[in-house]
Every structure is written in C-alpha cells, then in structure tokens.
mmCIF file of C-alpha atoms in Angstrom:
data_model
loop_
_atom_site.group_PDB
_atom_site.id
_atom_site.type_symbol
_atom_site.label_atom_id
_atom_site.label_comp_id
_atom_site.label_asym_id
_atom_site.label_seq_id
_atom_site.Cartn_x
_atom_site.Cartn_y
_atom_site.Cartn_z
ATOM 1 C CA UNK A 1 112.817 -53.338 251.368
ATOM 2 C CA UNK A 2 112.190 -55.036 248.419
ATOM 3 C CA UNK A 3 112.579 -59.033 247.949
ATOM 4 C CA UNK A 4 116.401 -58.091 246.370
ATOM 5 C CA UNK A 5 116.779 -56.588 249.753
ATOM 6 C CA UNK A 6 119.273 -58.729 251.566
ATOM 7 C CA UNK A 7 120.675 -57.658 255.467
ATOM 8 C CA UNK A 8 124.161 -59.125 256.856
ATOM 9 C CA UNK A 9 125.252 -58.918 259.986
ATOM 10 C CA UNK A 10 128.790 -57.449 260.246
ATOM 11 C CA UNK A 11 130.012 -60.500 262.555
ATOM 12 C CA UNK A 12 133.518 -60.756 261.445
ATOM 13 C CA UNK A 13 134.230 -57.646 263.546
ATOM 14 C CA UNK A 14 132.122 -58.028 267.055
ATOM 15 C CA UNK A 15 133.084 -54.575 267.790
ATOM 16 C CA UNK A 16 131.106 -53.143 264.941
ATOM 17 C CA UNK A 17 127.378 -52.793 265.044
ATOM 18 C CA UNK A 18 126.313 -52.668 261.464
ATOM 19 C CA UNK A 19 124.054 -53.790 259.513
ATOM 20 C CA UNK A 20 124.852 -54.599 255.664
ATOM 21 C CA UNK A 21 121.893 -54.190 253.491
ATOM 22 C CA UNK A 22 122.437 -54.687 249.823
ATOM 23 C CA UNK A 23 119.323 -53.143 247.408
ATOM 24 C CA UNK A 24 118.596 -52.162 244.277
ATOM 25 C CA UNK A 25 116.355 -49.207 245.561
ATOM 26 C CA UNK A 26 118.647 -47.192 247.763
ATOM 27 C CA UNK A 27 116.596 -44.098 249.650
ATOM 28 C CA UNK A 28 117.539 -40.965 248.305
ATOM 29 C CA UNK A 29 118.215 -40.075 251.634
ATOM 30 C CA UNK A 30 120.871 -42.737 252.024
ATOM 31 C CA UNK A 31 122.808 -41.354 248.850
ATOM 32 C CA UNK A 32 123.372 -38.706 250.366
ATOM 33 C CA UNK A 33 124.754 -39.714 253.432
ATOM 34 C CA UNK A 34 127.700 -41.743 251.377
ATOM 35 C CA UNK A 35 128.158 -38.797 248.650
ATOM 36 C CA UNK A 36 128.155 -35.951 251.280
ATOM 37 C CA UNK A 37 130.370 -37.913 253.751
ATOM 38 C CA UNK A 38 132.407 -38.814 250.749
ATOM 39 C CA UNK A 39 132.883 -34.956 250.093
ATOM 40 C CA UNK A 40 134.076 -34.067 253.534
ATOM 41 C CA UNK A 41 136.610 -36.653 253.092
ATOM 42 C CA UNK A 42 137.804 -35.413 250.156
ATOM 43 C CA UNK A 43 137.753 -31.790 251.427
ATOM 44 C CA UNK A 44 139.762 -32.517 254.933
ATOM 45 C CA UNK A 45 142.326 -34.255 252.697
ATOM 46 C CA UNK A 46 142.429 -31.793 250.006
ATOM 47 C CA UNK A 47 141.180 -28.449 251.399
ATOM 48 C CA UNK A 48 139.082 -27.691 248.353
ATOM 49 C CA UNK A 49 135.296 -27.834 248.547
ATOM 50 C CA UNK A 50 134.304 -27.232 244.528
ATOM 51 C CA UNK A 51 131.883 -30.456 244.513
ATOM 52 C CA UNK A 52 129.282 -29.237 242.644
ATOM 53 C CA UNK A 53 125.900 -30.416 240.016
ATOM 54 C CA UNK A 54 126.220 -29.286 236.833
ATOM 55 C CA UNK A 55 123.308 -29.397 234.383
ATOM 56 C CA UNK A 56 122.482 -28.333 230.831
ATOM 57 C CA UNK A 57 118.171 -29.371 230.304
ATOM 58 C CA UNK A 58 116.439 -29.380 227.206
ATOM 59 C CA UNK A 59 112.731 -28.526 228.053
ATOM 60 C CA UNK A 60 109.745 -28.787 226.082
ATOM 61 C CA UNK A 61 108.424 -24.984 225.112
ATOM 62 C CA UNK A 62 104.866 -25.666 226.400
ATOM 63 C CA UNK A 63 105.344 -27.573 229.106
ATOM 64 C CA UNK A 64 108.913 -26.445 230.622
ATOM 65 C CA UNK A 65 109.459 -30.201 231.655
ATOM 66 C CA UNK A 66 112.870 -31.730 230.789
ATOM 67 C CA UNK A 67 112.926 -33.954 227.330
ATOM 68 C CA UNK A 68 116.682 -34.636 227.258
ATOM 69 C CA UNK A 69 120.001 -33.113 228.707
ATOM 70 C CA UNK A 70 122.935 -33.515 229.847
ATOM 71 C CA UNK A 71 124.001 -33.853 233.914
ATOM 72 C CA UNK A 72 127.155 -34.225 235.792
ATOM 73 C CA UNK A 73 129.212 -32.729 238.232
ATOM 74 C CA UNK A 74 132.297 -30.929 238.867
ATOM 75 C CA UNK A 75 134.940 -31.588 241.684
ATOM 76 C CA UNK A 76 138.897 -30.830 242.140
ATOM 77 C CA UNK A 77 139.621 -29.631 238.323
ATOM 78 C CA UNK A 78 137.543 -32.562 237.042
ATOM 79 C CA UNK A 79 133.844 -32.457 234.648
ATOM 80 C CA UNK A 80 132.321 -35.816 234.759
ATOM 81 C CA UNK A 81 129.498 -36.373 232.567
ATOM 82 C CA UNK A 82 127.455 -38.573 234.321
ATOM 83 C CA UNK A 83 124.321 -38.870 231.347
ATOM 84 C CA UNK A 84 123.586 -37.249 228.551
ATOM 85 C CA UNK A 85 120.447 -38.093 226.325
ATOM 86 C CA UNK A 86 118.637 -36.669 223.406
ATOM 87 C CA UNK A 87 115.206 -38.091 222.285
ATOM 88 C CA UNK A 88 115.410 -39.439 218.588
ATOM 89 C CA UNK A 89 113.950 -36.577 216.897
ATOM 90 C CA UNK A 90 116.473 -34.333 217.991
ATOM 91 C CA UNK A 91 119.584 -35.973 217.429
ATOM 92 C CA UNK A 92 121.481 -35.178 214.970
ATOM 93 C CA UNK A 93 120.479 -31.245 215.116
ATOM 94 C CA UNK A 94 123.591 -30.185 216.155
ATOM 95 C CA UNK A 95 121.793 -29.328 219.860
ATOM 96 C CA UNK A 96 124.031 -32.201 221.246
ATOM 97 C CA UNK A 97 127.155 -30.358 220.195
ATOM 98 C CA UNK A 98 125.753 -27.170 221.485
ATOM 99 C CA UNK A 99 124.773 -29.116 224.971
ATOM 100 C CA UNK A 100 128.275 -30.108 225.513
ATOM 101 C CA UNK A 101 129.564 -27.350 224.675
ATOM 102 C CA UNK A 102 128.094 -24.954 227.225
ATOM 103 C CA UNK A 103 128.619 -28.064 229.627
ATOM 104 C CA UNK A 104 132.105 -27.839 229.118
ATOM 105 C CA UNK A 105 132.212 -24.143 229.106
ATOM 106 C CA UNK A 106 130.430 -23.885 232.142
ATOM 107 C CA UNK A 107 133.483 -26.552 233.741
ATOM 108 C CA UNK A 108 136.000 -24.478 232.843
ATOM 109 C CA UNK A 109 134.624 -21.578 234.503
ATOM 110 C CA UNK A 110 134.595 -23.506 237.672
ATOM 111 C CA UNK A 111 138.535 -23.924 237.235
ATOM 112 C CA UNK A 112 138.086 -27.502 235.655
ATOM 113 C CA UNK A 113 141.035 -28.809 233.753
ATOM 114 C CA UNK A 114 140.135 -32.162 232.574
ATOM 115 C CA UNK A 115 136.509 -33.942 231.464
ATOM 116 C CA UNK A 116 136.085 -37.742 231.814
ATOM 117 C CA UNK A 117 132.596 -39.830 230.809
ATOM 118 C CA UNK A 118 131.999 -43.247 229.998
ATOM 119 C CA UNK A 119 129.357 -44.293 227.368
ATOM 120 C CA UNK A 120 128.709 -47.568 225.673
ATOM 121 C CA UNK A 121 129.897 -48.731 222.657
ATOM 122 C CA UNK A 122 126.429 -48.853 221.148
ATOM 123 C CA UNK A 123 125.548 -45.263 222.498
ATOM 124 C CA UNK A 124 127.593 -42.169 221.201
ATOM 125 C CA UNK A 125 131.997 -42.876 221.249
ATOM 126 C CA UNK A 126 131.803 -41.387 217.849
ATOM 127 C CA UNK A 127 129.863 -38.635 219.220
ATOM 128 C CA UNK A 128 132.292 -37.032 221.790
ATOM 129 C CA UNK A 129 135.412 -38.294 219.673
ATOM 130 C CA UNK A 130 134.031 -35.793 217.008
ATOM 131 C CA UNK A 131 133.685 -33.022 219.645
ATOM 132 C CA UNK A 132 137.172 -34.101 220.845
ATOM 133 C CA UNK A 133 137.022 -36.423 222.722
ATOM 134 C CA UNK A 134 139.945 -39.584 223.467
ATOM 135 C CA UNK A 135 139.188 -42.815 224.376
ATOM 136 C CA UNK A 136 141.306 -43.724 227.875
ATOM 137 C CA UNK A 137 140.184 -47.512 227.670
ATOM 138 C CA UNK A 138 137.487 -50.323 226.896
ATOM 139 C CA UNK A 139 135.842 -52.730 229.484
ATOM 140 C CA UNK A 140 134.182 -55.280 227.676
ATOM 141 C CA UNK A 141 130.194 -55.752 229.189
ATOM 142 C CA UNK A 142 126.754 -56.834 227.828
ATOM 143 C CA UNK A 143 125.455 -58.031 224.860
ATOM 144 C CA UNK A 144 128.592 -60.191 223.741
ATOM 145 C CA UNK A 145 130.540 -57.999 221.626
ATOM 146 C CA UNK A 146 130.044 -54.506 223.376
ATOM 147 C CA UNK A 147 131.539 -52.441 225.547
ATOM 148 C CA UNK A 148 132.246 -49.463 227.764
ATOM 149 C CA UNK A 149 133.859 -46.668 226.317
ATOM 150 C CA UNK A 150 136.196 -44.632 229.032
ATOM 151 C CA UNK A 151 136.847 -41.189 227.372
ATOM 152 C CA UNK A 152 138.474 -37.630 228.577
ATOM 153 C CA UNK A 153 139.179 -34.583 227.137
ATOM 154 C CA UNK A 154 141.099 -31.317 228.160
ATOM 155 C CA UNK A 155 139.372 -28.713 228.754
ATOM 156 C CA UNK A 156 141.244 -25.335 227.277
ATOM 157 C CA UNK A 157 140.195 -21.381 227.777
ATOM 158 C CA UNK A 158 139.382 -19.836 224.839
ATOM 159 C CA UNK A 159 143.359 -18.222 224.646
ATOM 160 C CA UNK A 160 144.189 -21.933 224.513
ATOM 161 C CA UNK A 161 145.758 -21.910 227.698
ATOM 162 C CA UNK A 162 144.550 -24.787 230.201
ATOM 163 C CA UNK A 163 142.587 -23.713 233.200
ATOM 164 C CA UNK A 164 144.106 -23.255 235.627
ATOM 165 C CA UNK A 165 142.721 -25.166 239.202
ATOM 166 C CA UNK A 166 140.820 -23.761 242.183
#
C-alpha cells in the first residue's frame, strides 16, 4: 500500500464484511476483477458478450517497441477510444489519420455503429473534428480555461449504410 492508500471498514452496514481501499496504485489483477465482473453483468443483462480490446500500434522499425498509437475497446455496438498518442516528430504526417481510420474500420468490422472518446481542449479536438467527429459536450477542468471535450462519430459501412450491431 502506498502512503495515499486509505482503508475504511463498511460500518454503516454491519452485515457487510468488506474493506474499502482508496489507492493511486491499483494492482492490475484488482482492475481485472472489476472489469470482468462488469463485463459479466453486461453480458447477463444483454445476452451480448462482445467486449474486446482494440489497439493500433506504431512501432520503432529497429527495436520493434511501441512508440505511440491508439488503444481502446469495443463493446455493445460502441467503439471507445481510450488513449491516442504520437511522438512530436510523427505528428502532422498523416499517420494519426491512418491510425484512427484503421481503428474505426476494425470497430465497424466488429459491428460498432458509434465511436466515443474524450480529449482535452489543448490536445486534439481539432484533429478529431477534421476526421468527422463531433462534440457532445465539454466539462471544465484544470488549468483554468481548459476542458475535457467529449466527442462522438457515427461509423458507417463503405456503402454508406450504418453497420448493424451483432
């Protein structure tokens, strides 16, 4: 446990035998427990078991180590972009557009109809707008004058017809 961890016993419900822990360093196995349990709940509720990670990686040709790319996931007809980063020397080359299109294409192959993401006002909202994304809304954050920009894009099959869900 780190110094910022805080354990609290659930005393308001004596029948519960749990500890509540606040941490800035969750163990990956704990995150997996939560993620898998939520996925099971969603599957039991919807009858659809389609959650799957999606990544488009940019690798150094010599070391084969990732230097950037996009990570996200697909689930229940939605494509979620979680992280997207390119080193400064690769920006402005068209590579970002290629990566995003490849991810969108894979999401459509998986049956996704819509994509969602958030970016920060000083990051890339203009880039996403140029790629056909639209703003759903903004939430102010720090530093003052900055906001989280929530965006979406309708995904379409090459024929222009919406992709049907699984």
